[in-house]
Coordinates of C-alpha atoms and ligand atoms in Angstrom, one line a residue:
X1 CA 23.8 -4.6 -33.5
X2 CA 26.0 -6.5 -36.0
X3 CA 24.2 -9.6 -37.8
X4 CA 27.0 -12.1 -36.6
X5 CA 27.3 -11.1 -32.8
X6 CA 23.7 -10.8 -31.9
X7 CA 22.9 -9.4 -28.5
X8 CA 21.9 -11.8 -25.9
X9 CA 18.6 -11.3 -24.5
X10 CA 17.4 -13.2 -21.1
X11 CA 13.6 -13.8 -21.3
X12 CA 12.9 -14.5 -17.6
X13 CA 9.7 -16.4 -18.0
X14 CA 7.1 -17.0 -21.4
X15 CA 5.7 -14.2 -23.3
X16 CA 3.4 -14.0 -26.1
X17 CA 4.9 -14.8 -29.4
X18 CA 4.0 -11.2 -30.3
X19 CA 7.5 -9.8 -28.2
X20 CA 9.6 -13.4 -28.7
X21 CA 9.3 -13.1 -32.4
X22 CA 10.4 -9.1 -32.2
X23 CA 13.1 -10.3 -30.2
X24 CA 13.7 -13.5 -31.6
X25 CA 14.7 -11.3 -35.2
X26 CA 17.3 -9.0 -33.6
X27 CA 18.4 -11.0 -30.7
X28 CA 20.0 -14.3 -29.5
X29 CA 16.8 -15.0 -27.0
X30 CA 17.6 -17.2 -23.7
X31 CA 14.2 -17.5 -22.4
X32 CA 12.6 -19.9 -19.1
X33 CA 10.3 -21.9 -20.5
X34 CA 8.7 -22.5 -16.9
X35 CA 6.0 -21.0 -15.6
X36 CA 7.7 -20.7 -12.8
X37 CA 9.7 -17.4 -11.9
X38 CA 13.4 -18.3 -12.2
X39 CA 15.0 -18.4 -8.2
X40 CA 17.1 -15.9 -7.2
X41 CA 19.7 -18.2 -8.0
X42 CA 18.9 -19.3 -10.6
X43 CA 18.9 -15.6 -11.7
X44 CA 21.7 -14.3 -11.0
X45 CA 23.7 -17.5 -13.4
X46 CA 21.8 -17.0 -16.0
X47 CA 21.9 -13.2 -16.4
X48 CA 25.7 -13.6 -16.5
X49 CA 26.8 -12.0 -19.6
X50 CA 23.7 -11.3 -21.2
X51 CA 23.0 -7.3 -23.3
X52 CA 19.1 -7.3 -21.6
X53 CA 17.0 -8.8 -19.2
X54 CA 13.3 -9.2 -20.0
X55 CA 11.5 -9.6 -16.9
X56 CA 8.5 -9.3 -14.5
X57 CA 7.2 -8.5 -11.3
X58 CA 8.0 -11.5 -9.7
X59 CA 11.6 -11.0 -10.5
X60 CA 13.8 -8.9 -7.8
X61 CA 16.4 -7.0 -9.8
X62 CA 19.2 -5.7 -7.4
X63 CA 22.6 -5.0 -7.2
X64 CA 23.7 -8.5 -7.0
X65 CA 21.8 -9.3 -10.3
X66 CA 23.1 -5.9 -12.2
X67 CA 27.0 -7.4 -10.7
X68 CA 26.4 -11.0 -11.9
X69 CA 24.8 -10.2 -15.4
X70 CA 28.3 -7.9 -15.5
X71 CA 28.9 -4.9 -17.7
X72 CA 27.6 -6.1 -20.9
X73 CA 23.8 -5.4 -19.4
X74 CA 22.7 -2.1 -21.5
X75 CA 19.0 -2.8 -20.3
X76 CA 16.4 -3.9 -18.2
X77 CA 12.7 -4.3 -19.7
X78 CA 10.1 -4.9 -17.3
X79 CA 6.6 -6.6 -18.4
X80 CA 4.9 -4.7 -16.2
X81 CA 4.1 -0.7 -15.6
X82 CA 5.1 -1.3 -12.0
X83 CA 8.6 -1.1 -11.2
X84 CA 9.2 -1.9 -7.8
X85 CA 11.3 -5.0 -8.1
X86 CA 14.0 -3.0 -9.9
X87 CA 16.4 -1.0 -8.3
X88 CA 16.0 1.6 -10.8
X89 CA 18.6 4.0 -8.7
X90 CA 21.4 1.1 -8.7
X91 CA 20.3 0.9 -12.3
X92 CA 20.6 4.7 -13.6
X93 CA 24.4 4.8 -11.3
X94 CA 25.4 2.0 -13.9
X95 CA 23.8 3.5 -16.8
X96 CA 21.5 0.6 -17.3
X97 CA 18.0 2.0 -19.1
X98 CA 14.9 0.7 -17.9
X99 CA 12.2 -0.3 -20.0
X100 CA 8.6 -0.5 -18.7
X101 CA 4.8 -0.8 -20.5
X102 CA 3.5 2.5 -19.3
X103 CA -0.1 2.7 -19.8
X104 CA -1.0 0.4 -21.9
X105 CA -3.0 -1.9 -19.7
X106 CA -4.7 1.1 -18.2
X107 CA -8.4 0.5 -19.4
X108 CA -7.7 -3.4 -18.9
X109 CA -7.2 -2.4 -15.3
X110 CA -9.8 0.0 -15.2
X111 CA -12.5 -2.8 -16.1
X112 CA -11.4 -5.4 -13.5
X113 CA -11.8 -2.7 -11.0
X114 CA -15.7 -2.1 -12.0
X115 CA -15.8 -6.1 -12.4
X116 CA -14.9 -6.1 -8.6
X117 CA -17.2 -3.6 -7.5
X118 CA -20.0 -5.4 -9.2
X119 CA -19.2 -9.2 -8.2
X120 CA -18.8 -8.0 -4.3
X121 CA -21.8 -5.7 -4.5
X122 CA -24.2 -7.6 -6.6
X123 CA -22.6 -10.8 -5.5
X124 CA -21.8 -12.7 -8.6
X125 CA -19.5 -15.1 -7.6
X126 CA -21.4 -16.3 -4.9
X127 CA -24.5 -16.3 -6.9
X128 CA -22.2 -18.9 -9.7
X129 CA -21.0 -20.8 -6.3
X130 CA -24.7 -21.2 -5.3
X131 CA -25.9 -22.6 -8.3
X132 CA -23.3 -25.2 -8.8
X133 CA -23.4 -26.3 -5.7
X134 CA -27.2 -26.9 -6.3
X135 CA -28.6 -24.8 -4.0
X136 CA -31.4 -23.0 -6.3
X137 CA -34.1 -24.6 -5.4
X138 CA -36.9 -23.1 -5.9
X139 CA -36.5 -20.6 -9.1
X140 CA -36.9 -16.7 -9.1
X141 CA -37.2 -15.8 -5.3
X142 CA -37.7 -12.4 -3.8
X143 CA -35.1 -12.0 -1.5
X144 CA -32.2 -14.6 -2.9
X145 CA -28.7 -12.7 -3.5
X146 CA -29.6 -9.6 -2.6
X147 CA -27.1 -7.1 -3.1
X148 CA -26.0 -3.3 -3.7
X149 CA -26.3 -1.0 -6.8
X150 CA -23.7 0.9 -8.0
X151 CA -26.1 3.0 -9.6
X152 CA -26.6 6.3 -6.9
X153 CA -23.7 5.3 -4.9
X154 CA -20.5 6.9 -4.0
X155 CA -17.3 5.3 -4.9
X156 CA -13.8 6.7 -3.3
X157 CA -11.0 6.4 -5.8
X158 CA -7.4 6.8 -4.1
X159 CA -5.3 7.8 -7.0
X160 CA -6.2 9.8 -9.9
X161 CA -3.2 8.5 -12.3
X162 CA -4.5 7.3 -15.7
X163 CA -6.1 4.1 -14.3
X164 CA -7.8 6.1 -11.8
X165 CA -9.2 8.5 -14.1
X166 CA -10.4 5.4 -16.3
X167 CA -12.3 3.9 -13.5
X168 CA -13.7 7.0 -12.8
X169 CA -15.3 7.7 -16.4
X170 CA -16.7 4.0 -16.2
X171 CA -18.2 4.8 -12.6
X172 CA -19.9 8.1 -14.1
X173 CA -21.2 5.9 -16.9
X174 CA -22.7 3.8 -14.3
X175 CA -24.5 6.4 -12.9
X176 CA -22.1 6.7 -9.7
X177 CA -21.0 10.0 -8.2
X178 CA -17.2 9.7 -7.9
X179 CA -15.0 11.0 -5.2
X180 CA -11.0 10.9 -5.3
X181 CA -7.9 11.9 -3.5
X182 CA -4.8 12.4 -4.9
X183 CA -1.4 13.2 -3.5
X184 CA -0.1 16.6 -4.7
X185 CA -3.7 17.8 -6.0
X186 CA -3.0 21.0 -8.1
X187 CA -6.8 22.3 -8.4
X188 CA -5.6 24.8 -11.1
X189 CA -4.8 21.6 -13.0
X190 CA -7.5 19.8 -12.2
X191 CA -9.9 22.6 -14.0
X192 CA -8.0 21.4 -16.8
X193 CA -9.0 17.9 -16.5
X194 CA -12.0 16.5 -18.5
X195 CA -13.4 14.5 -15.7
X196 CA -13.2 18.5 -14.0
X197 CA -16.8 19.0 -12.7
X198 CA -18.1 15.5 -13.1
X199 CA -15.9 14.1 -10.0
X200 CA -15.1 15.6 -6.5
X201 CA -11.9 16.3 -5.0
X202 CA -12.3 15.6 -1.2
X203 CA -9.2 14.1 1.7
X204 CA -8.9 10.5 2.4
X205 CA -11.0 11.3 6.0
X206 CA -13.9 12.3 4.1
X207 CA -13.6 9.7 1.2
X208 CA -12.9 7.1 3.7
X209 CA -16.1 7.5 5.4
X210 CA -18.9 8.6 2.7
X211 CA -18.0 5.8 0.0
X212 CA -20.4 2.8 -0.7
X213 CA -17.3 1.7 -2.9
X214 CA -13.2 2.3 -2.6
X215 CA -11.0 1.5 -5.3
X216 CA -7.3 1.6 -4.3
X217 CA -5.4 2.8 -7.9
X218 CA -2.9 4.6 -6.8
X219 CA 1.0 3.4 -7.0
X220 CA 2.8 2.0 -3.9
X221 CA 5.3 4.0 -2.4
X222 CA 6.6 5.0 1.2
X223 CA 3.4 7.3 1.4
X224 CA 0.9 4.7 0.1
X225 CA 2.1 1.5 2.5
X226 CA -0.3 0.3 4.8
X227 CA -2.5 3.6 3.7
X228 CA -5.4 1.5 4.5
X229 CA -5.0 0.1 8.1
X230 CA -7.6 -0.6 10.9
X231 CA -7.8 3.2 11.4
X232 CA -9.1 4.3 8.1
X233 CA -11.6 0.5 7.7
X234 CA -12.7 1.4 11.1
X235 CA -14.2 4.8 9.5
X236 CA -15.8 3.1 6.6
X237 CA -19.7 2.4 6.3
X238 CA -20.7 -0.7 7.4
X239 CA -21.8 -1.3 3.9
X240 CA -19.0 0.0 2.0
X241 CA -16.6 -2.5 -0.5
X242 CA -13.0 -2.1 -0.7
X243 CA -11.7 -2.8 -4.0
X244 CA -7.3 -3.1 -4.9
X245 CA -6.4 -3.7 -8.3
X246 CA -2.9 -1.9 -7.4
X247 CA -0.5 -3.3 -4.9
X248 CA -1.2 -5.9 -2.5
X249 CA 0.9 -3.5 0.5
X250 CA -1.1 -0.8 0.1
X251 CA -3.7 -2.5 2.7
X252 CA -2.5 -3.5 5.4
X253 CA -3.9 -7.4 5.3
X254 CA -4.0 -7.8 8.5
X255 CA -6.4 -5.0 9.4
X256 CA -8.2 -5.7 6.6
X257 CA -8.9 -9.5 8.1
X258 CA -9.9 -8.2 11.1
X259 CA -11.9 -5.8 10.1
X260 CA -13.6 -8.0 7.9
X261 CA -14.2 -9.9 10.7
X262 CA -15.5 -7.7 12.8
X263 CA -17.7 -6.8 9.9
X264 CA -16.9 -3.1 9.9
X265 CA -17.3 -3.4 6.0
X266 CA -19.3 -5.4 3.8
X267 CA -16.8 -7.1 2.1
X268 CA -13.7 -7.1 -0.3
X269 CA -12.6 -7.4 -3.8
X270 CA -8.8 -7.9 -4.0
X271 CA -6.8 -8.2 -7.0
X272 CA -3.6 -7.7 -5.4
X273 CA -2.2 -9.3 -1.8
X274 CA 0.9 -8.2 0.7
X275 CA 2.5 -11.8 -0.3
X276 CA 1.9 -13.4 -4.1
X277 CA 0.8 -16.1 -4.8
X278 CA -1.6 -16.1 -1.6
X279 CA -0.7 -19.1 0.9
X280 CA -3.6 -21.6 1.6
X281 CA -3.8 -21.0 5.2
X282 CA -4.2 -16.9 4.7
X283 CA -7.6 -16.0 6.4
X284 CA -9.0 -14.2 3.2
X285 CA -9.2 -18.1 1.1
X286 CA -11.6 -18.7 3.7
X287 CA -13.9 -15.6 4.1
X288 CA -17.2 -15.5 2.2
X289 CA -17.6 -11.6 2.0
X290 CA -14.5 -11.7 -0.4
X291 CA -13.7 -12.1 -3.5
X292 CA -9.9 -13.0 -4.9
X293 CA -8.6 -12.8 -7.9
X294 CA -5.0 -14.0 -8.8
X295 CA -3.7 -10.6 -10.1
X296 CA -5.3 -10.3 -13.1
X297 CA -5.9 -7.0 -13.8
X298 CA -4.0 -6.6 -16.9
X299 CA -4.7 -9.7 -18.3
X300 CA -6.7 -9.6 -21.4
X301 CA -5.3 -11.1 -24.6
X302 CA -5.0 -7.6 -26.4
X303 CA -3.3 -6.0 -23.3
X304 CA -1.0 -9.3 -22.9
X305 CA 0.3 -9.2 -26.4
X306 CA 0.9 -5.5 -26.5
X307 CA 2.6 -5.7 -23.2
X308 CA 5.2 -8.6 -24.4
X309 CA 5.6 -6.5 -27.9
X310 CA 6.6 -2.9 -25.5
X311 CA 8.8 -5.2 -23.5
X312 CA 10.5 -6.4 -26.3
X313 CA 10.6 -3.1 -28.4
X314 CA 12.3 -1.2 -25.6
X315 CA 14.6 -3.6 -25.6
X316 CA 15.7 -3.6 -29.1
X317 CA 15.3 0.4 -29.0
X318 CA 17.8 0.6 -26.7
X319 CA 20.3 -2.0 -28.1
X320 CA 20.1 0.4 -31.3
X321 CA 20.7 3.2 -30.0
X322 CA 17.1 4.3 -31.1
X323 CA 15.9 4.9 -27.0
X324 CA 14.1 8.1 -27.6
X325 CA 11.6 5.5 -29.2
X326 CA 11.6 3.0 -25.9
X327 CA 9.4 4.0 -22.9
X328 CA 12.4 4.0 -20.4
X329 CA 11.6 5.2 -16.6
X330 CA 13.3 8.5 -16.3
Ligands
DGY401 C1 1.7 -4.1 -13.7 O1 2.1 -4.2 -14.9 O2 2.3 -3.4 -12.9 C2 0.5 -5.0 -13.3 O3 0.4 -5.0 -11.9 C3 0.6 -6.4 -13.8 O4 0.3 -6.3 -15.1

């Protein structure tokens, strides 16, 4: 990287200043100031020319983006440890690294997933709705909000990556016995695990049907999509919360509606959805045994800054030659 001809680095949305100014030193930085994502459109003019592409789940990264940004694109750095917008196969044929921010927002993620078990089973966002809407009338009453411990209960983890295994030490510490499944479980491994003894190993059948509390944390793929359909809600407990902090497809919604409906569980905590941003007229907005958040899960201030700092790193790693020192996708 010569001082004169900086590299040109397209931002594709804000960051925190902790990755702009990293990039800001080595780079020429074109970034979106919007909010907004950038259109597709939009996209594919302003890539055109540009040494890296900083960008984020809510950008799709094909072919036709890789053609228009041309052959001076060395990288692609997502802000994200999900990588399913980027056509990472079109990406290693062109030679094009890619640059991701592995697990750093693991124990972020791991906390909104115990936040959701406990504002759907001890009902705490209906409790703040209550209030505000005046409705406590009549001070400490025996049977107002009544909800479900986590304390004794079992809660089903599908996916036992690093944010799985996080939730699961935060479950034990809440006095929870844990279940998970995992796809390729090596139990020779697993006696190497710390968690080894502390959590069962069981198949989704079983976990389906004897957890209080499923947390979806595994990653989506072809075998993960639509994992969760009408089939396997139809086998839950009536009283049983399904919690997704992962990806929105792993659930099939519109089971998941309908089951809801048909009360076959007791409610929902969703991080994630099939579509983002969630449209006004989807059934969920309007259900009170849910609760939504607008994909969130890595969003704490610490995580955030340390996200936009790998995101920019990798990029600069790899514009110097230095990408032993990025964390690339394989
Ligand atoms: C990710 O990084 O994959 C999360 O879903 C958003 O932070």
């Amino acid at each position: 990287m010569s001082k004169k001809n900086k590299p040109i680095v397209l931002v594709t949305r804000p960051i925190p200043e902790t990755g702009l100014k990293l990039l800001q030193t080595h780079c020429d930085v074109i970034m979106n100031q919007r909010m907004a994502p950038l259109r597709y459109s939009e996209l594919l003019n302003k890539v055109k020319g540009v040494d890296a592409i900083l960008c984020f789940l809510t950008d799709k990264i094909d072919k036709q983006i890789m053609d228009a940004a041309g052959s001076s694109l060395k990288v692609i750095s997502t802000f994200s440890t999900g990588y399913e917008h980027l056509d990472v196969s079109e990406a290693r044929r062109r030679g094009i690294k890619i640059g991701y921010t592995g697990d750093i927002l693991t124990e972020t993620t791991a906390d909104i997933a115990i936040g959701l078990m406990l504002c759907t089973g001890r009902r705490l966002v209906e409790g703040d709705k209550y209030l505000r809407k005046g409705k406590w009338k009549y001070g400490w009453n025996p049977d107002l909000m009544i909800g479900r411990d986590l304390h004794h209960k079992t809660l089903g983890v599908i996916g036992l990556g690093k944010i799985g295994s996080a939730i699961c030490r935060r479950a034990i510490g809440f006095g929870m016995k844990v279940l998970f499944t995992k796809r390729n479980f090596d139990p020779n491994d697993f006696k190497k695990n710390i968690l080894f003894d502390k959590i069962e190993y069981c198949n989704l059948q079983r976990l389906v049907s004897d957890s209080d509390y499923i947390v979806i944390s595994c990653t989506l793929n072809k075998d993960s999509y639509h994992l969760i359909d009408y089939d396997k809600i139809r086998k839950m407990k009536r009283d049983t919360y399904l919690i997704n902090i992962s990806r929105g497809k792993i659930i099939k919604e519109r089971d998941l509606i309908r089951g809801l409906k048909e009360k076959l569980i007791a409610g929902a905590g969703l991080d994630v959805y099939e579509d983002e941003p969630i449209r006004s007229n989807n059934p969920l907005i309007r259900m009170q045994n849910v609760v939504l958040l607008p994909h969130i899960g890595s969003a704490s201030i610490d995580t955030r800054n340390k996200m936009s700092e790998i995101a920019a790193s990798n990029i600069i790693y790899v514009l110097k030659g230095r990408q032993d020192e990025a964390i690339l996708i394989k």
